[in-house]
Amino acid sequence: MLSYWEKSTVASHCDIMIIGGGLTGLLSAFHASRKFPKRRIRIIERGPFPFGASTRNAGFACFGSPSEIYEDLQVDGEELTLQRVEQRYRGLQFYLQNFAPKSFDFRMTGGWEIFQSSETEVFDNLNDKLEYLNHILNPIVGDSTYQTDSSTSRFGMDVLPHSFLNKHEGQLHPAKLCILIEKALRERGVEFINGIEITAIETVPHVVAIDTSGVKWTAEACIVATNGLTKQLLPEENIYPARGQVLMTSEIPNLKLEGTFHLDRGYWYFRNVGKRVLLGGGRHLDVMGERTSDRVTSEKIQSELEHILRSTLLPDSSFDIDYRWAGTMAFGAENEKTPRIEALSDNLILAARLGGMGVAMAPIVAEMAIEKLS
Ligand SMILES: Cc1cc2nc3c(=O)[nH]c(=O)nc-3n(C[C@H](O)[C@H](O)[C@H](O)COP(=O)(O)OP(=O)(O)OC[C@H]3O[C@@H](n4cnc5c(N)ncnc54)[C@H](O)[C@@H]3O)c2cc1C
């Protein structure tokens, strides 16, 4: 039970409570503090720092490779696909407009979609679609997004020499980004409560969020920004955890890779981090097994990651694996990746299910969630 002193200060009633302190939660506070500068805003986060995907991702500043976009067009149609691309593109612009790019290691390196030696036909088919893709993306990017690059061999990989380059794609340091946003929020008086996990929410007449020890946190309104862990709080929602795994090499002195790279429709993705290489993906190999919020890595995916790295991506380099980690993304049961931004009641807003490009998506998802608050 809270003491009187706690209940009358750090745990007293607030105006806007945000559950989840990842990028969506942080940016919801960012937009809320702009829209409602006088309101008292509090972020409740279960971890000592953002403990979901936002500090455990790959740090791609991306909005979709040609094959991902083309596949999305088949599944979701043009309107929905372009809406998501626009949200991602605008989201990335938001970071660049509000924070100094250097302060979160942002670099516009360019991003390549590459193809295995056996995928000539896949490349050719997609090459035929490139003009169409550039045409439909033009109103968003205002430029030709993708171009063919026939000198992929310079990266030293065992892949086709042809690839697609998106010069608008880049790299960032996701944890530095979270820390920057948090700093800006503290300056605006946003309150942070860390190490508290909410297990239930009631909404009448105001919002009551109950934590694991039974303490009731109350607010006039609440944003649920729990992404891959949303089901624990809102079991009816079509939001499922999706574990994403990565590994990172030791430093490779003569590394030729520089930029962000997508392989096999984005199921594998890799980038350099200085002289290291970060490689992630492989969830498609065990979609149901990876439908978990468990943060440990699995032997099955990690060994496949390492195999691709050593055989195809860095066949001529020697290196160790220095890091392996996993984080939790969120998709729908049928792999839906359109975010759920929904007023579940007058005072409870859901902002979750950000899919695999949620760093880019979070600023706009958060903005749309706050637009629902009056
Ligand atoms: C391995 C991996 C690689 C990725 N790579 C990229 C990439 O390169 N580019 C890109 O754009 N996106 C990438 N993503 C996706 C991106 O990281 C996420 O979509 C994005 O971070 C989602 O942000 P979020 O704030 O909505 O969710 P999260 O960052 O998961 O934040 C949710 C927060 O809620 C907290 N929480 C949950 N439940 C509770 C509760 N009951 N009580 C209190 N707190 C709670 C969690 O601790 C967490 O901090 C990747 C994800 C993974 C896992």
Coordinates of C-alpha atoms and ligand atoms in Angstrom, one line a residue:
M1 CA 0.0 0.0 0.0
L2 CA 1.2 3.5 -0.8
S3 CA 2.0 5.9 2.0
Y4 CA 0.0 9.1 2.3
W5 CA 3.1 11.0 1.2
E6 CA 3.4 8.9 -2.0
K7 CA -0.3 9.0 -2.7
S8 CA -0.3 12.8 -2.5
T9 CA 2.7 13.3 -4.7
V10 CA 4.3 10.8 -7.2
A11 CA 1.2 8.6 -7.3
S12 CA -1.5 11.3 -7.1
H13 CA -4.3 11.6 -9.7
C14 CA -3.0 13.0 -13.1
D15 CA -4.6 14.2 -16.3
I16 CA -3.0 11.9 -18.8
M17 CA -1.5 8.5 -17.9
I18 CA 0.5 6.7 -20.6
I19 CA 1.1 3.0 -20.0
G20 CA 4.3 1.9 -21.8
G21 CA 7.5 4.0 -22.1
G22 CA 8.7 2.9 -25.5
L23 CA 8.8 5.3 -28.5
T24 CA 5.0 5.3 -28.9
G25 CA 4.5 6.1 -25.2
L26 CA 7.3 8.7 -25.1
L27 CA 6.1 10.4 -28.3
S28 CA 2.5 10.3 -27.0
A29 CA 3.7 12.3 -24.1
F30 CA 5.6 14.6 -26.5
H31 CA 2.5 15.4 -28.5
A32 CA 0.3 15.6 -25.4
S33 CA 2.6 18.0 -23.7
R34 CA 2.5 20.2 -26.8
K35 CA -1.3 20.0 -27.3
F36 CA -2.1 20.3 -23.5
P37 CA 0.8 22.2 -22.0
K38 CA -1.0 22.6 -18.6
R39 CA -2.0 19.0 -18.1
R40 CA -0.2 16.7 -15.8
I41 CA 1.2 13.8 -17.9
R42 CA 2.7 10.6 -16.4
I43 CA 4.4 7.7 -18.2
I44 CA 4.2 4.3 -16.4
E45 CA 6.8 1.8 -17.6
R46 CA 7.4 -1.7 -16.3
G47 CA 11.2 -1.7 -17.0
P48 CA 14.0 0.4 -15.5
F49 CA 14.1 2.0 -19.0
P50 CA 12.0 1.3 -22.1
F51 CA 11.8 -2.4 -22.0
G52 CA 10.1 -3.5 -25.2
A53 CA 11.2 -3.1 -28.8
S54 CA 12.3 0.5 -28.8
T55 CA 15.8 0.0 -27.4
R56 CA 16.2 -3.5 -28.9
N57 CA 15.6 -3.0 -32.6
A58 CA 18.0 -2.8 -35.5
G59 CA 18.0 1.0 -35.9
F60 CA 16.9 1.1 -39.5
A61 CA 15.4 4.5 -40.5
C62 CA 13.4 2.9 -43.2
F63 CA 9.9 2.9 -44.8
G64 CA 9.9 -0.2 -46.9
S65 CA 12.0 -2.0 -49.5
P66 CA 10.6 -2.6 -53.1
S67 CA 9.6 -6.2 -52.4
E68 CA 8.0 -5.4 -49.0
I69 CA 6.0 -2.6 -50.6
Y70 CA 5.0 -4.8 -53.5
E71 CA 4.0 -7.6 -51.2
D72 CA 2.0 -5.2 -49.1
L73 CA 0.2 -3.9 -52.2
Q74 CA -0.9 -7.5 -53.0
V75 CA -2.2 -8.1 -49.4
D76 CA -3.5 -4.8 -48.3
G77 CA -4.1 -2.8 -51.5
E78 CA -2.8 0.6 -52.5
E79 CA -4.6 2.9 -50.1
L80 CA -3.6 1.1 -46.9
T81 CA 0.0 0.3 -48.1
L82 CA 0.6 3.9 -49.1
Q83 CA -0.9 5.2 -45.9
R84 CA 1.6 3.2 -43.9
V85 CA 4.5 4.3 -46.0
E86 CA 3.5 7.9 -45.6
Q87 CA 3.2 7.4 -41.8
R88 CA 6.7 5.9 -41.7
Y89 CA 8.2 8.6 -44.0
R90 CA 6.6 11.4 -42.0
G91 CA 7.7 9.7 -38.7
L92 CA 11.3 9.8 -39.8
Q93 CA 11.0 13.4 -40.8
F94 CA 9.6 14.2 -37.4
Y95 CA 12.8 12.9 -35.7
L96 CA 15.0 14.9 -38.0
Q97 CA 12.9 18.1 -37.4
N98 CA 12.8 17.8 -33.7
F99 CA 16.2 16.4 -32.7
A100 CA 19.7 17.0 -34.0
P101 CA 20.5 14.0 -36.3
K102 CA 24.0 13.7 -34.8
S103 CA 22.5 13.3 -31.3
F104 CA 20.9 10.0 -32.2
D105 CA 23.7 8.9 -34.6
F106 CA 21.4 9.4 -37.6
R107 CA 23.2 8.8 -40.9
M108 CA 21.5 8.9 -44.3
T109 CA 23.6 5.9 -45.6
G110 CA 21.2 4.6 -48.2
G111 CA 19.4 1.3 -48.0
W112 CA 19.8 -1.6 -50.4
E113 CA 17.5 -4.5 -51.2
I114 CA 19.8 -7.3 -52.3
F115 CA 19.2 -10.8 -53.8
Q116 CA 20.7 -14.2 -53.4
S117 CA 22.5 -15.6 -56.5
S118 CA 19.5 -17.9 -57.0
E119 CA 17.0 -15.0 -57.2
T120 CA 17.7 -13.5 -60.6
E121 CA 14.1 -14.0 -61.6
V122 CA 12.8 -12.4 -58.5
F123 CA 15.1 -9.4 -59.1
D124 CA 14.0 -9.1 -62.8
N125 CA 10.3 -9.3 -61.9
L126 CA 10.7 -6.6 -59.3
N127 CA 12.8 -4.5 -61.6
D128 CA 9.8 -4.4 -64.0
K129 CA 7.7 -3.0 -61.2
L130 CA 10.2 -0.3 -60.1
E131 CA 8.8 2.4 -62.3
Y132 CA 5.3 1.8 -60.9
L133 CA 6.5 1.8 -57.3
N134 CA 8.4 5.0 -57.8
H135 CA 5.3 6.5 -59.4
I136 CA 2.9 5.7 -56.5
L137 CA 5.5 6.7 -53.9
N138 CA 6.3 10.0 -55.6
P139 CA 3.6 12.0 -53.8
I140 CA 5.0 10.9 -50.4
V141 CA 8.7 11.0 -51.0
G142 CA 8.6 13.7 -53.7
D143 CA 11.4 12.0 -55.6
S144 CA 12.3 8.8 -57.3
T145 CA 12.5 6.4 -54.3
Y146 CA 14.2 3.3 -55.7
Q147 CA 16.9 3.0 -58.3
T148 CA 18.8 -0.1 -59.7
D149 CA 22.4 -0.4 -58.5
S150 CA 24.6 -2.8 -60.4
S151 CA 27.7 -2.6 -58.3
T152 CA 26.6 -4.5 -55.2
S153 CA 29.7 -6.6 -55.5
R154 CA 31.7 -3.9 -53.8
F155 CA 30.2 -4.8 -50.5
G156 CA 32.0 -8.2 -50.6
M157 CA 28.8 -10.3 -50.2
D158 CA 28.0 -13.5 -52.1
V159 CA 24.9 -12.1 -53.7
L160 CA 23.7 -10.8 -57.1
P161 CA 25.6 -7.8 -58.3
H162 CA 22.2 -6.0 -58.9
S163 CA 20.2 -4.5 -56.1
F164 CA 17.7 -1.7 -55.5
L165 CA 19.0 1.4 -53.7
N166 CA 16.8 3.7 -51.6
K167 CA 18.8 6.7 -51.0
H168 CA 16.3 8.0 -48.5
E169 CA 17.0 5.2 -46.0
G170 CA 19.4 5.5 -43.1
Q171 CA 20.6 4.4 -39.7
L172 CA 20.0 5.6 -36.2
H173 CA 20.8 4.6 -32.6
P174 CA 17.4 3.7 -31.1
A175 CA 18.3 3.9 -27.5
K176 CA 20.0 7.3 -27.9
L177 CA 16.7 8.4 -29.5
C178 CA 14.7 7.2 -26.6
I179 CA 17.0 9.0 -24.1
L180 CA 16.8 12.3 -26.1
I181 CA 13.0 12.2 -26.1
E182 CA 12.9 11.4 -22.4
K183 CA 15.2 14.3 -21.7
A184 CA 12.9 16.7 -23.6
L185 CA 9.9 15.3 -21.8
R186 CA 11.5 15.8 -18.4
E187 CA 12.2 19.4 -19.3
R188 CA 8.5 19.8 -20.1
G189 CA 7.6 18.3 -16.7
V190 CA 6.4 14.9 -17.8
E191 CA 6.6 12.4 -14.9
F192 CA 8.2 9.0 -15.2
I193 CA 7.3 6.1 -13.0
N194 CA 9.5 3.1 -13.8
G195 CA 9.5 -0.5 -12.6
I196 CA 5.7 -0.6 -12.3
E197 CA 3.7 -3.2 -14.4
I198 CA 0.0 -2.5 -14.9
T199 CA -2.1 -5.7 -14.9
A200 CA -5.7 -4.3 -15.2
I201 CA -7.4 -1.1 -16.4
E202 CA -10.9 0.2 -15.4
T203 CA -12.3 3.3 -17.0
V204 CA -15.4 4.5 -15.1
P205 CA -15.6 7.3 -14.2
H206 CA -11.9 8.0 -14.6
V207 CA -9.1 5.6 -15.6
V208 CA -7.8 3.3 -12.9
A209 CA -4.7 1.3 -13.7
I210 CA -3.9 -1.4 -11.2
D211 CA -0.3 -2.6 -10.8
T212 CA 1.1 -6.0 -9.8
S213 CA 1.0 -5.0 -6.1
G214 CA -2.6 -3.8 -6.2
V215 CA -1.8 -0.1 -6.2
K216 CA -4.3 2.0 -8.2
W217 CA -2.9 4.7 -10.5
T218 CA -5.7 7.1 -11.6
A219 CA -6.0 9.6 -14.4
E220 CA -8.6 11.5 -16.4
A221 CA -7.4 9.8 -19.6
C222 CA -5.0 7.0 -20.5
I223 CA -3.0 6.0 -23.6
V224 CA -2.2 2.3 -23.8
A225 CA 1.2 2.1 -25.6
T226 CA 2.2 -1.4 -24.7
N227 CA 2.7 -2.8 -28.3
G228 CA 3.7 -6.5 -28.1
L229 CA 2.4 -6.9 -24.5
T230 CA -1.0 -5.4 -25.1
K231 CA -2.8 -8.7 -25.0
Q232 CA -2.0 -9.1 -21.3
L233 CA -4.0 -5.9 -20.6
L234 CA -6.6 -6.0 -23.4
P235 CA -7.1 -9.7 -24.3
E236 CA -9.8 -9.0 -26.9
E237 CA -7.4 -7.0 -29.1
N238 CA -6.0 -8.6 -32.3
I239 CA -2.5 -7.8 -31.2
Y240 CA 0.1 -10.5 -30.8
P241 CA 3.7 -10.4 -29.7
A242 CA 6.3 -11.3 -32.3
R243 CA 9.8 -11.9 -31.2
G244 CA 12.5 -10.4 -33.3
Q245 CA 16.1 -11.7 -32.9
V246 CA 19.4 -10.1 -33.9
L247 CA 23.1 -10.7 -33.5
M248 CA 26.0 -8.4 -33.8
T249 CA 29.6 -9.2 -34.8
S250 CA 32.8 -8.1 -33.3
E251 CA 34.6 -5.3 -35.1
I252 CA 35.8 -6.2 -38.6
P253 CA 38.8 -4.0 -39.5
N254 CA 38.3 -4.1 -43.3
L255 CA 34.5 -4.2 -43.3
K256 CA 33.1 -3.1 -46.7
L257 CA 29.5 -3.0 -45.7
E258 CA 28.0 0.4 -45.1
G259 CA 24.3 1.2 -45.0
T260 CA 21.2 -0.8 -44.4
F261 CA 20.3 -4.0 -46.3
H262 CA 17.2 -6.1 -46.8
L263 CA 17.3 -9.7 -48.1
D264 CA 14.4 -12.0 -49.0
R265 CA 11.6 -9.5 -48.8
G266 CA 13.0 -8.0 -45.6
Y267 CA 12.8 -11.3 -43.7
W268 CA 16.5 -10.8 -43.1
Y269 CA 18.0 -7.4 -42.5
F270 CA 21.4 -6.1 -41.7
R271 CA 23.5 -3.0 -41.4
N272 CA 26.9 -1.9 -40.2
V273 CA 27.2 -0.3 -36.8
G274 CA 30.6 1.3 -37.2
K275 CA 32.9 -1.7 -38.0
R276 CA 30.4 -4.2 -36.7
V277 CA 27.5 -5.9 -38.5
L278 CA 24.1 -6.3 -37.0
L279 CA 21.9 -9.0 -38.6
G280 CA 18.3 -9.7 -37.7
G281 CA 15.3 -11.6 -38.9
G282 CA 14.3 -15.2 -39.5
R283 CA 10.9 -14.9 -37.8
H284 CA 9.3 -16.4 -40.9
L285 CA 11.1 -19.7 -40.1
D286 CA 9.0 -20.3 -37.0
V287 CA 6.1 -17.7 -36.9
M288 CA 4.1 -19.5 -34.1
G289 CA 7.2 -20.3 -32.1
E290 CA 8.2 -16.6 -32.3
R291 CA 4.7 -15.4 -31.2
T292 CA 6.1 -14.8 -27.7
S293 CA 7.1 -11.9 -25.6
D294 CA 9.9 -14.0 -24.1
R295 CA 13.1 -12.0 -24.6
V296 CA 15.6 -14.9 -24.7
T297 CA 17.0 -15.8 -28.1
S298 CA 16.4 -19.2 -29.7
E299 CA 19.0 -21.6 -31.0
K300 CA 17.0 -22.3 -34.2
I301 CA 16.9 -18.6 -35.4
Q302 CA 20.3 -17.7 -34.1
S303 CA 22.1 -20.5 -35.9
E304 CA 20.3 -19.6 -39.1
L305 CA 21.3 -16.0 -38.7
E306 CA 24.9 -17.0 -38.1
H307 CA 24.9 -19.3 -41.1
I308 CA 23.6 -16.6 -43.5
L309 CA 26.1 -14.1 -42.1
R310 CA 29.1 -16.4 -42.5
S311 CA 28.2 -18.1 -45.8
T312 CA 26.5 -15.2 -47.8
L313 CA 27.0 -11.8 -46.2
L314 CA 30.6 -11.9 -44.9
P315 CA 32.1 -15.0 -46.6
D316 CA 35.7 -13.6 -46.6
S317 CA 35.8 -12.1 -43.1
S318 CA 36.7 -13.6 -39.7
F319 CA 34.8 -12.3 -36.7
D320 CA 33.1 -13.4 -33.4
I321 CA 29.5 -12.8 -32.4
D322 CA 29.7 -10.3 -29.6
Y323 CA 25.9 -9.8 -29.0
R324 CA 22.7 -11.7 -29.4
W325 CA 19.4 -10.3 -28.3
A326 CA 15.6 -10.4 -28.8
G327 CA 12.9 -7.8 -28.6
T328 CA 9.1 -7.9 -28.9
M329 CA 7.3 -6.5 -31.9
A330 CA 3.5 -6.6 -32.4
F331 CA 1.4 -7.8 -35.4
G332 CA -2.2 -9.1 -35.8
A333 CA -3.0 -12.8 -35.9
E334 CA -2.8 -12.7 -39.7
N335 CA 0.4 -10.7 -39.7
E336 CA -1.6 -7.4 -39.9
K337 CA 0.8 -4.5 -39.5
T338 CA -1.5 -1.5 -39.6
P339 CA -1.4 0.1 -36.2
R340 CA -4.4 0.0 -33.9
I341 CA -5.1 3.6 -32.9
E342 CA -8.5 3.4 -31.3
A343 CA -10.6 5.2 -28.7
L344 CA -11.8 2.2 -26.6
S345 CA -13.9 4.6 -24.5
D346 CA -14.0 8.3 -24.0
N347 CA -10.9 8.2 -21.9
L348 CA -9.0 5.2 -23.0
I349 CA -7.0 5.3 -26.2
L350 CA -5.1 2.4 -27.7
A351 CA -1.9 3.0 -29.7
A352 CA -0.2 -0.3 -30.5
R353 CA 0.7 -2.9 -33.1
L354 CA 3.4 -1.1 -34.9
G355 CA 4.8 -4.0 -36.9
G356 CA 8.4 -4.2 -38.0
M357 CA 9.0 -0.5 -38.8
G358 CA 7.7 1.0 -35.7
V359 CA 10.6 3.3 -35.0
A360 CA 9.5 5.2 -38.2
M361 CA 5.8 4.8 -37.4
A362 CA 5.8 5.8 -33.7
P363 CA 5.7 9.6 -34.1
I364 CA 2.6 9.5 -36.3
V365 CA 0.9 6.8 -34.3
A366 CA 1.4 8.8 -31.1
E367 CA 0.2 12.0 -32.8
M368 CA -3.0 10.3 -34.0
A369 CA -3.6 8.8 -30.5
I370 CA -3.3 12.3 -28.9
E371 CA -5.6 13.7 -31.6
K372 CA -8.3 11.5 -30.1
L373 CA -8.0 13.2 -26.7
S374 CA -10.0 16.4 -25.9
Ligands
LIG1 C1 14.7 -7.1 -33.2 C2 13.9 -5.9 -33.7 C3 14.3 -5.2 -34.8 C4 13.6 -4.1 -35.2 N1 14.1 -3.2 -36.1 C5 13.4 -2.1 -36.5 C6 14.1 -1.2 -37.3 O1 15.2 -1.3 -37.7 N2 13.4 -0.1 -37.7 C7 12.1 0.1 -37.2 O2 11.5 1.1 -37.6 N3 11.5 -0.7 -36.4 C8 12.1 -1.8 -35.9 N4 11.6 -2.7 -35.0 C9 10.2 -2.4 -34.5 C10 10.2 -1.2 -33.5 O3 11.3 -1.4 -32.6 C11 8.9 -1.2 -32.8 O4 7.8 -1.3 -33.7 C12 8.8 0.0 -31.9 O5 9.9 0.2 -31.1 C13 7.5 -0.1 -31.1 O6 7.5 1.0 -30.2 P1 6.4 0.9 -29.0 O7 6.7 2.0 -28.1 O8 5.1 0.9 -29.6 O9 6.6 -0.5 -28.3 P2 7.7 -0.9 -27.3 O10 9.0 -0.3 -27.6 O11 7.7 -2.4 -27.2 O12 7.2 -0.2 -25.9 C14 6.2 -0.8 -25.2 C15 6.6 -0.5 -23.7 O13 5.5 -0.8 -22.9 C16 6.0 -1.4 -21.7 N5 4.9 -2.2 -21.1 C17 4.3 -3.2 -21.7 N6 3.3 -3.7 -20.9 C18 3.3 -2.9 -19.8 C19 2.6 -2.9 -18.6 N7 1.6 -3.8 -18.5 N8 2.8 -2.0 -17.7 C20 3.8 -1.1 -17.8 N9 4.6 -1.1 -18.9 C21 4.4 -2.0 -19.9 C22 7.2 -2.2 -22.2 O14 8.1 -2.5 -21.2 C23 7.8 -1.3 -23.3 O15 8.8 -0.5 -22.8 C24 12.3 -3.8 -34.6 C25 11.8 -4.5 -33.5 C26 12.6 -5.6 -33.1 C27 12.1 -6.4 -31.9

